[in-house]
Structure formats: structure tokens, C-alpha cells
Amino acid sequence: MKKHDQDFMKRQNRLTVFEIIKSNQPISRAAIAKQTGMSPTTISRIVGELTEQGYLLDSDQVSGGLGRKSTLIGIVNASVLSIGIDLDRSLMSIGIVDLQGKLVCSGKYPRTPDESPDTTLIRISEAIEQLMDQQELDRTRIVGIGVGLPGIVNNERGIVVFSVQLGWKNVSLAERLKELTGYEITVDNELKVRALGEHLKGVAVGSKRTALLGFGQGVGSAIILDGEIYRGVMNSAGEIGHTTVDPSGMMCECGKAGCLQTYININSLLSEANRIRPIGTIEELFEAKQAGEQWAIHLIDRALMYMAITINNIVCMYNPDSVILSGELVDKFPYIHDEVEKIYLSRFLWEPLRDSFVFHRSKLNENGVMIGSGLLSQNRFFALE
Ligand SMILES: [Zn+2]
């Protein structure tokens, strides 16, 4: 094996061991070896390193089977913290995340849609300073900052390639935010970090193949295979919102006609609604449906039908064991989950795959991107260190 590959393996092993301890603590060395298939020597070396660095501690001796005593290993929870950021068109949410994916504290900050990248990043770094001051945190415990945002992100270089929602193109986010804060920066697409968050600490813990769908300002998906985010060549795998449903359909903001998202996303629903009468918000549209207005019932029912069709397509392509519904529409109107499941999935799901997956609603909800990006930043720290 080449030196480079050996290093990579070492880092991956370290991360795997740490992940298992985090989710199963207190746990014995033997149990870790059994779960990972690594040798006891490797486990002892990794545990030794992590203990020396202050991330792990030996808890009390307990009797194992056959009256043997074995030491259990636990996590020093407060040893590592990271900052998770959910950066969206008109709102930024910033939180401090601990090793278990819990939010120590968080804040929400409005953003004007045409704000320049530099202004946004300066405001973010100021908000982080404030949060740390309020909590009187030991800054050396922060191992990095993770940022999740809508759009195509070059996660390796930390560049926002293209984000319609933010109005950004080729922004070197990681480089600039590191200059401002001094911390290592991880940047990724919001649905990918949200899926990671649900997989590590939310509704899909233990899932081998997770598919997360986001329905809100846009339409998208993310896939987690064996614990890894499925990325594709440009880290844009999962951008189903721009798959073509009807080549002679409505115009999409991307410049193509009949994209899937034109039947589901909030802006499209509002612009369709405004052909009938002035409707300012998505809440007003749902109220019109509630009041029995036929056109509103039609628009929303059609959106729910396309959600079910999307789920069927994803399930046919990836054969996941878990499907998670998330996004602004589902957060605001939780009954969407049940209605899609009861009314539409029974009509549109391919029969052989009917019982092949569990259909969840997001557990981390509006905190999902903060928690997921915070955890991604911790993963990077433990893998690289
Ligand atoms: Zn499109």
C-alpha cells in the first residue's frame, strides 16, 4: 500500500472507532474490535491516542461475561465543540454543537437576500464571537466551523460554486471565513449535511442507506450510503429539483421548462396562486385550501402528488432502507407527511418496494443543518488530525 493510502486508512479507522464509541459508550475495547473487524492492537493504539489527547476516558471496571473484568471507554463530552451554520436566503442560524450533536446554544440572524458574501461572512464571524462571549467558552475547545447552504458547493475546496437562493457564484467561503475567524472551515450543501445529521443523531441512526428529501424554497435530495455522503463528481448528486417532468411545462428559475420543482417549491406555488388572486405567503395559500377554495386544493394536492412521485423515483433508483421528508413545507405543515404517505404513496409507489423502507419525518427539523454541519466539521477534525 502507498504511504498516502495508509494515512487515509489510518484516519478513516480513527474516525470509525470514535464514531462507535460516541454512539455506544460506555463500551469495551473488545466490543469495538468486534464491531469494526479491526485487530485488538489497532483498537488499543487508536484508543490510546484519543485518550492521551483528552477525548476519551476509562470508566469504572465492570465484570464482563465469565467473571472477567474489562474496562469500559467513554467520551469526554465537553472536550470538543464545533460551530454549525445554516446559511439561507433570508436567515442565518448559528449554533455551538457538542460531540453528541446537541446544541449548546444558538442564535438566528436575518439576512437581506442581496447581501454581499463579504458582508454576510463578517456578520457571521461577529455573531460567533458574541455567542462564545455569552457562553464564556474556552475557545480552544472549538475544533472548526461547518457551513451548510443551498446550492452547488465544492466541498473539497470550500467554494460556493453556484447558489440561486443566496445569489452567489464562485465564492471562496472557506478561505474568507477562516481569515475572519481563525478556525478550519467545512462547507457543504444544506441537504447533504442535514442528511448526515439525521443519520448520526436524528431519525435515521443505524440506517445503511438513507434518502433525505427536501421540499421548500427548492426541491432536492441527499443520499447517505454506509455512513458516507454520496456526492457525485461535482458534489451535486441529488439535485432532483431540476429533473425534467414535462418539457412543455412551466418555466423554472433555472431557465428550463417543466423542472420537477416547478410543481412543488414555494415560489412556484405562490406564482401559480397569484394567477387566481393575490396571495402573499405560503400560509395564505394553505388557508385558502382550508377554506375550501378549489384552485388552492388543486395546487396543493398536485404538489403532494409530485412529492409522492419523487419519493417513488428515489426509492426505485437507490433502494434505501429509510426515507426522510424534510424542508420548509414539511416543517410548516407537518400533516403533509401523513397525507403523502396515506393518500399518495399508496397510489404512486412501485408495488414490489412497498415495504422496503421506513418513511420518516425529519427529527432535527429546523436545527438539522446547524447540527449536521457542526458534526461534519467534527468528523473532518478527527479524520485529519
Ligand atoms: Zn430547473
Coordinates of C-alpha atoms and ligand atoms in Angstrom, one line a residue:
M1 CA 0.0 0.0 0.0
K2 CA 1.2 3.5 -0.8
K3 CA 2.0 5.9 2.1
H4 CA -0.8 8.2 1.1
D5 CA -3.4 5.3 1.2
Q6 CA -2.0 4.1 4.5
D7 CA -2.5 7.5 6.0
F8 CA -6.0 7.7 4.6
M9 CA -6.9 4.3 6.1
K10 CA -5.5 5.3 9.5
R11 CA -7.6 8.4 9.5
Q12 CA -10.7 6.5 8.4
N13 CA -10.1 3.9 11.1
R14 CA -9.7 6.5 13.8
L15 CA -13.0 8.2 12.7
T16 CA -14.8 4.8 12.7
V17 CA -13.6 3.9 16.1
F18 CA -14.5 7.3 17.5
E19 CA -18.0 7.1 15.9
I20 CA -18.6 3.7 17.5
I21 CA -17.5 4.9 20.9
K22 CA -19.7 8.0 20.6
S23 CA -22.8 6.0 19.8
N24 CA -22.3 3.0 22.1
Q25 CA -20.4 4.4 25.1
P26 CA -19.5 3.0 27.6
I27 CA -18.0 0.3 25.5
S28 CA -15.1 -2.2 25.9
R29 CA -12.1 -2.4 23.6
A30 CA -13.2 -6.0 22.7
A31 CA -16.7 -4.8 21.7
I32 CA -15.2 -2.1 19.4
A33 CA -12.9 -4.7 17.8
K34 CA -15.9 -6.9 17.2
Q35 CA -18.0 -4.2 15.6
T36 CA -15.2 -2.8 13.4
G37 CA -13.5 -6.0 12.5
M38 CA -10.2 -4.3 13.3
S39 CA -7.5 -6.0 15.3
P40 CA -7.3 -5.5 19.1
T41 CA -3.8 -4.0 18.6
T42 CA -5.2 -1.3 16.2
I43 CA -8.1 -0.6 18.6
S44 CA -5.7 -0.2 21.5
R45 CA -3.5 2.1 19.6
I46 CA -6.3 4.4 18.4
V47 CA -8.0 4.4 21.9
G48 CA -4.6 5.2 23.5
E49 CA -4.1 8.2 21.1
L50 CA -7.6 9.5 21.7
T51 CA -7.3 9.1 25.5
E52 CA -3.9 10.9 25.5
Q53 CA -5.5 13.8 23.6
G54 CA -8.2 14.1 26.2
Y55 CA -11.2 12.9 24.2
L56 CA -11.8 9.6 25.9
L57 CA -11.6 8.3 29.5
D58 CA -11.7 4.9 31.0
S59 CA -14.8 4.5 33.1
D60 CA -15.1 2.0 36.0
Q61 CA -14.1 -1.5 35.7
V62 CA -17.0 -3.8 35.3
S63 CA -17.5 -7.5 35.2
G64 CA -17.7 -8.9 31.7
G65 CA -19.1 -12.3 31.0
L66 CA -17.3 -15.3 32.7
G67 CA -16.4 -13.1 35.6
R68 CA -13.7 -11.3 33.7
K69 CA -13.1 -7.6 34.3
S70 CA -13.0 -5.3 31.3
T71 CA -12.6 -1.6 31.2
L72 CA -15.2 0.5 29.5
I73 CA -14.4 3.5 27.5
G74 CA -16.4 6.7 27.4
I75 CA -16.3 10.1 25.8
V76 CA -15.3 13.3 27.5
N77 CA -18.4 15.2 26.2
A78 CA -17.2 18.7 26.7
S79 CA -13.8 18.0 25.1
V80 CA -14.8 19.0 21.6
L81 CA -17.2 21.6 20.3
S82 CA -17.8 22.9 16.8
I83 CA -19.9 25.7 15.3
G84 CA -22.7 24.8 12.8
I85 CA -24.2 27.3 10.5
D86 CA -27.3 27.2 8.4
L87 CA -26.9 29.9 5.8
D88 CA -30.1 30.6 3.8
R89 CA -31.5 33.4 1.7
S90 CA -33.1 35.5 4.4
L91 CA -32.0 33.8 7.6
M92 CA -28.7 32.6 9.2
S93 CA -28.8 30.2 12.1
I94 CA -25.6 29.7 14.1
G95 CA -25.1 27.2 16.9
I96 CA -22.4 25.6 19.0
V97 CA -22.6 21.8 18.7
D98 CA -21.2 19.3 21.2
L99 CA -19.9 15.8 20.5
Q100 CA -23.3 14.2 20.8
G101 CA -24.8 16.6 18.3
K102 CA -26.6 18.7 20.9
L103 CA -26.9 22.4 20.5
V104 CA -25.1 24.2 23.4
C105 CA -26.6 27.5 22.3
S106 CA -27.7 29.1 19.1
G107 CA -28.9 32.3 17.5
K108 CA -30.9 33.4 14.5
Y109 CA -29.9 36.4 12.4
P110 CA -31.9 37.9 9.5
R111 CA -30.1 38.4 6.1
T112 CA -31.2 40.6 3.2
P113 CA -31.3 38.5 0.1
D114 CA -28.9 40.8 -1.8
E115 CA -26.3 41.0 0.9
S116 CA -22.8 40.5 -0.5
P117 CA -20.7 37.4 0.5
D118 CA -18.2 39.6 2.4
T119 CA -20.9 41.4 4.4
T120 CA -22.6 38.0 5.3
L121 CA -19.3 36.4 6.4
I122 CA -18.3 39.4 8.5
R123 CA -21.7 39.3 10.2
I124 CA -21.3 35.6 10.8
S125 CA -17.9 36.0 12.4
E126 CA -19.2 38.7 14.7
A127 CA -22.2 36.6 15.7
I128 CA -19.8 33.7 16.5
E129 CA -17.8 36.0 18.8
Q130 CA -20.9 37.1 20.6
L131 CA -22.1 33.6 21.1
M132 CA -18.8 32.5 22.6
D133 CA -18.7 35.5 24.9
Q134 CA -22.2 34.9 26.2
Q135 CA -21.3 31.2 26.9
E136 CA -17.9 32.2 28.3
L137 CA -16.4 29.3 26.3
D138 CA -12.9 28.1 26.2
R139 CA -12.2 28.9 22.6
T140 CA -9.5 26.2 22.2
R141 CA -12.3 23.6 22.5
I142 CA -13.8 24.7 19.2
V143 CA -12.3 22.5 16.5
G144 CA -13.9 24.1 13.5
I145 CA -16.9 25.6 11.7
G146 CA -19.3 23.8 9.4
V147 CA -21.5 25.7 7.0
G148 CA -24.5 24.3 5.1
L149 CA -26.2 26.2 2.3
P150 CA -28.5 25.7 -0.6
G151 CA -26.7 25.3 -4.0
I152 CA -23.7 23.6 -5.6
V153 CA -20.7 23.6 -3.3
N154 CA -17.2 22.4 -4.0
N155 CA -16.8 20.8 -0.6
E156 CA -13.1 19.9 -1.1
R157 CA -12.1 23.5 -1.7
G158 CA -14.8 25.2 0.3
I159 CA -16.1 27.2 -2.6
V160 CA -19.8 28.1 -3.3
V161 CA -19.9 27.3 -7.0
F162 CA -23.5 28.4 -7.5
S163 CA -26.4 29.3 -5.3
V164 CA -29.5 30.8 -6.7
Q165 CA -31.0 31.3 -3.2
L166 CA -28.0 33.3 -1.9
G167 CA -27.3 34.9 -5.3
W168 CA -23.7 33.8 -5.1
K169 CA -21.3 32.4 -7.7
N170 CA -17.7 31.2 -7.1
V171 CA -17.4 32.5 -3.6
S172 CA -14.3 31.2 -1.7
L173 CA -16.3 30.9 1.5
A174 CA -13.9 28.6 3.5
E175 CA -10.8 30.8 2.8
R176 CA -12.5 34.1 3.7
L177 CA -14.3 32.8 6.8
K178 CA -11.0 31.2 8.0
E179 CA -9.3 34.6 7.6
L180 CA -12.0 36.2 9.7
T181 CA -12.3 33.6 12.5
G182 CA -9.0 31.6 12.5
Y183 CA -10.9 28.3 12.5
E184 CA -10.9 25.4 10.0
I185 CA -14.0 25.7 7.8
T186 CA -16.1 22.9 6.2
V187 CA -18.7 23.9 3.6
D188 CA -21.3 21.7 2.1
N189 CA -24.8 21.6 0.5
E190 CA -27.5 22.0 3.1
L191 CA -29.4 18.8 2.3
K192 CA -26.2 16.7 2.5
V193 CA -25.4 18.0 6.0
R194 CA -29.0 17.7 7.0
A195 CA -29.0 14.0 5.9
L196 CA -25.7 13.4 7.8
G197 CA -27.3 15.0 10.9
E198 CA -30.3 12.8 10.7
H199 CA -28.1 9.7 10.1
L200 CA -25.8 10.4 13.0
K201 CA -28.2 11.9 15.6
G202 CA -31.7 12.1 14.2
V203 CA -34.3 9.7 12.8
A204 CA -32.0 7.5 10.7
V205 CA -29.5 6.3 13.2
G206 CA -28.4 2.8 12.2
S207 CA -29.7 3.1 8.7
K208 CA -27.4 1.7 6.0
R209 CA -29.0 3.6 3.1
T210 CA -30.7 6.9 3.9
A211 CA -32.5 9.1 1.4
L212 CA -33.5 12.6 2.5
L213 CA -35.8 14.7 0.5
G214 CA -36.1 18.5 1.0
F215 CA -39.3 20.4 -0.1
G216 CA -39.2 24.1 0.5
Q217 CA -37.7 27.0 -1.4
G218 CA -36.2 24.4 -3.7
V219 CA -36.6 20.7 -4.2
G220 CA -33.6 18.4 -3.6
S221 CA -32.4 15.2 -2.0
A222 CA -29.3 13.7 -0.4
I223 CA -28.2 10.1 -0.1
I224 CA -26.1 8.5 2.7
L225 CA -24.6 5.1 1.8
D226 CA -22.9 3.2 4.6
G227 CA -22.4 6.3 6.6
E228 CA -20.9 8.3 3.7
I229 CA -22.5 11.2 1.9
Y230 CA -23.0 10.2 -1.8
R231 CA -21.5 13.2 -3.7
G232 CA -21.1 12.5 -7.4
V233 CA -18.4 14.3 -9.5
M234 CA -19.4 17.9 -8.7
N235 CA -20.9 17.2 -5.2
S236 CA -24.3 17.8 -6.8
A237 CA -25.7 14.3 -6.8
G238 CA -29.3 14.5 -5.6
E239 CA -30.3 17.8 -7.3
I240 CA -33.6 16.2 -8.4
G241 CA -35.4 19.5 -8.4
H242 CA -34.2 20.1 -11.9
T243 CA -35.0 16.7 -13.4
T244 CA -37.5 17.3 -16.3
V245 CA -41.0 16.2 -15.6
D246 CA -42.8 18.0 -18.6
P247 CA -40.7 19.6 -21.4
S248 CA -43.7 21.8 -22.2
G249 CA -44.4 22.7 -18.6
M250 CA -43.9 25.8 -16.5
M251 CA -40.6 27.8 -16.7
C252 CA -38.2 27.1 -13.8
E253 CA -35.9 29.8 -12.3
C254 CA -33.0 27.8 -13.8
G255 CA -34.2 28.7 -17.3
K256 CA -35.5 25.3 -18.3
A257 CA -39.2 24.3 -18.6
G258 CA -41.0 21.7 -16.6
C259 CA -38.5 21.0 -13.9
L260 CA -39.8 18.9 -11.0
Q261 CA -39.5 21.8 -8.6
T262 CA -42.0 24.0 -10.5
Y263 CA -44.8 21.7 -9.2
I264 CA -43.7 21.7 -5.6
N265 CA -41.5 24.6 -4.4
I266 CA -42.9 27.6 -2.5
N267 CA -42.1 30.2 -5.1
S268 CA -43.8 28.2 -7.9
L269 CA -46.9 27.6 -5.8
L270 CA -47.1 31.3 -5.0
S271 CA -46.7 32.4 -8.5
E272 CA -49.4 29.9 -9.7
A273 CA -51.7 31.1 -6.9
N274 CA -51.3 34.7 -7.9
R275 CA -52.8 33.9 -11.3
I276 CA -56.1 33.4 -9.4
R277 CA -55.9 36.1 -6.7
P278 CA -53.2 38.0 -4.7
I279 CA -51.5 35.5 -2.3
G280 CA -48.5 36.8 -0.3
T281 CA -47.3 33.8 1.7
I282 CA -47.4 30.0 1.6
E283 CA -49.5 30.2 4.8
E284 CA -52.2 32.2 3.0
L285 CA -52.3 29.5 0.2
F286 CA -52.8 26.7 2.8
E287 CA -55.6 28.8 4.4
A288 CA -57.3 29.1 1.1
K289 CA -57.2 25.4 0.8
Q290 CA -58.6 25.0 4.3
A291 CA -61.4 27.4 3.3
G292 CA -62.3 25.0 0.5
E293 CA -61.2 27.1 -2.5
Q294 CA -61.0 24.7 -5.3
W295 CA -57.9 26.1 -7.1
A296 CA -55.9 26.1 -3.8
I297 CA -57.0 22.5 -3.1
H298 CA -55.8 21.6 -6.7
L299 CA -52.4 23.3 -6.4
I300 CA -51.6 21.8 -3.0
D301 CA -52.9 18.3 -3.9
R302 CA -50.8 18.4 -7.1
A303 CA -47.7 19.4 -5.1
L304 CA -48.3 16.4 -2.7
M305 CA -48.8 14.1 -5.6
Y306 CA -45.5 15.2 -7.1
M307 CA -43.8 14.7 -3.7
A308 CA -45.0 11.1 -3.8
I309 CA -43.9 10.6 -7.3
T310 CA -40.4 11.9 -6.3
I311 CA -40.3 9.5 -3.4
N312 CA -41.2 6.6 -5.7
N313 CA -38.4 7.6 -8.2
I314 CA -35.8 7.9 -5.5
V315 CA -36.8 4.6 -3.9
C316 CA -36.6 2.9 -7.4
M317 CA -33.2 4.4 -8.0
Y318 CA -31.5 3.9 -4.7
N319 CA -33.5 1.2 -2.8
P320 CA -33.0 3.0 0.6
D321 CA -34.0 1.5 4.0
S322 CA -35.0 4.9 5.2
V323 CA -36.7 7.9 3.5
I324 CA -36.8 11.2 5.4
L325 CA -39.2 14.0 4.5
S326 CA -37.8 17.5 5.4
G327 CA -37.8 21.1 4.3
E328 CA -39.8 24.3 5.0
L329 CA -43.1 23.0 3.6
V330 CA -43.0 19.9 5.8
D331 CA -41.7 21.9 8.9
K332 CA -44.6 24.4 8.5
F333 CA -47.3 21.9 7.6
P334 CA -46.4 18.6 9.3
Y335 CA -49.6 16.9 8.2
I336 CA -48.0 16.8 4.7
H337 CA -46.0 13.7 5.8
D338 CA -49.1 11.7 6.7
E339 CA -51.1 12.8 3.8
V340 CA -48.4 11.9 1.3
E341 CA -48.0 8.6 3.0
K342 CA -51.7 7.7 3.3
I343 CA -53.1 9.1 0.1
Y344 CA -50.4 9.4 -2.5
L345 CA -47.7 6.9 -1.8
S346 CA -50.3 4.1 -1.9
R347 CA -51.1 5.3 -5.5
F348 CA -47.6 6.0 -6.8
L349 CA -45.2 3.7 -5.0
W350 CA -44.0 0.8 -7.1
E351 CA -45.6 -2.3 -5.5
P352 CA -42.5 -4.5 -5.0
L353 CA -40.8 -1.8 -3.0
R354 CA -43.8 -1.0 -0.8
D355 CA -42.5 -2.3 2.5
S356 CA -38.8 -1.9 1.7
F357 CA -38.2 1.3 3.7
V358 CA -39.3 3.3 6.7
F359 CA -40.9 6.7 5.9
H360 CA -39.8 9.3 8.4
R361 CA -40.4 12.9 9.1
S362 CA -37.2 14.9 10.0
K363 CA -36.4 14.8 13.7
L364 CA -33.9 17.6 13.8
N365 CA -36.3 19.9 11.9
E366 CA -35.1 23.5 11.6
N367 CA -31.9 22.7 13.5
G368 CA -30.9 19.9 11.1
V369 CA -28.5 21.9 9.0
M370 CA -26.8 23.5 12.1
I371 CA -26.3 20.2 13.8
G372 CA -25.3 18.3 10.6
S373 CA -22.7 20.9 9.6
G374 CA -21.3 21.1 13.1
L375 CA -20.9 17.3 13.1
L376 CA -19.4 17.3 9.7
S377 CA -16.8 19.8 10.9
Q378 CA -16.0 17.5 13.9
N379 CA -15.7 14.5 11.6
R380 CA -13.2 16.4 9.5
F381 CA -11.2 17.3 12.6
F382 CA -11.0 13.8 13.9
A383 CA -10.1 12.4 10.4
L384 CA -7.5 15.0 9.6
E385 CA -5.9 15.5 13.0
Ligands
ZN1 ZN -35.0 24.0 -13.1

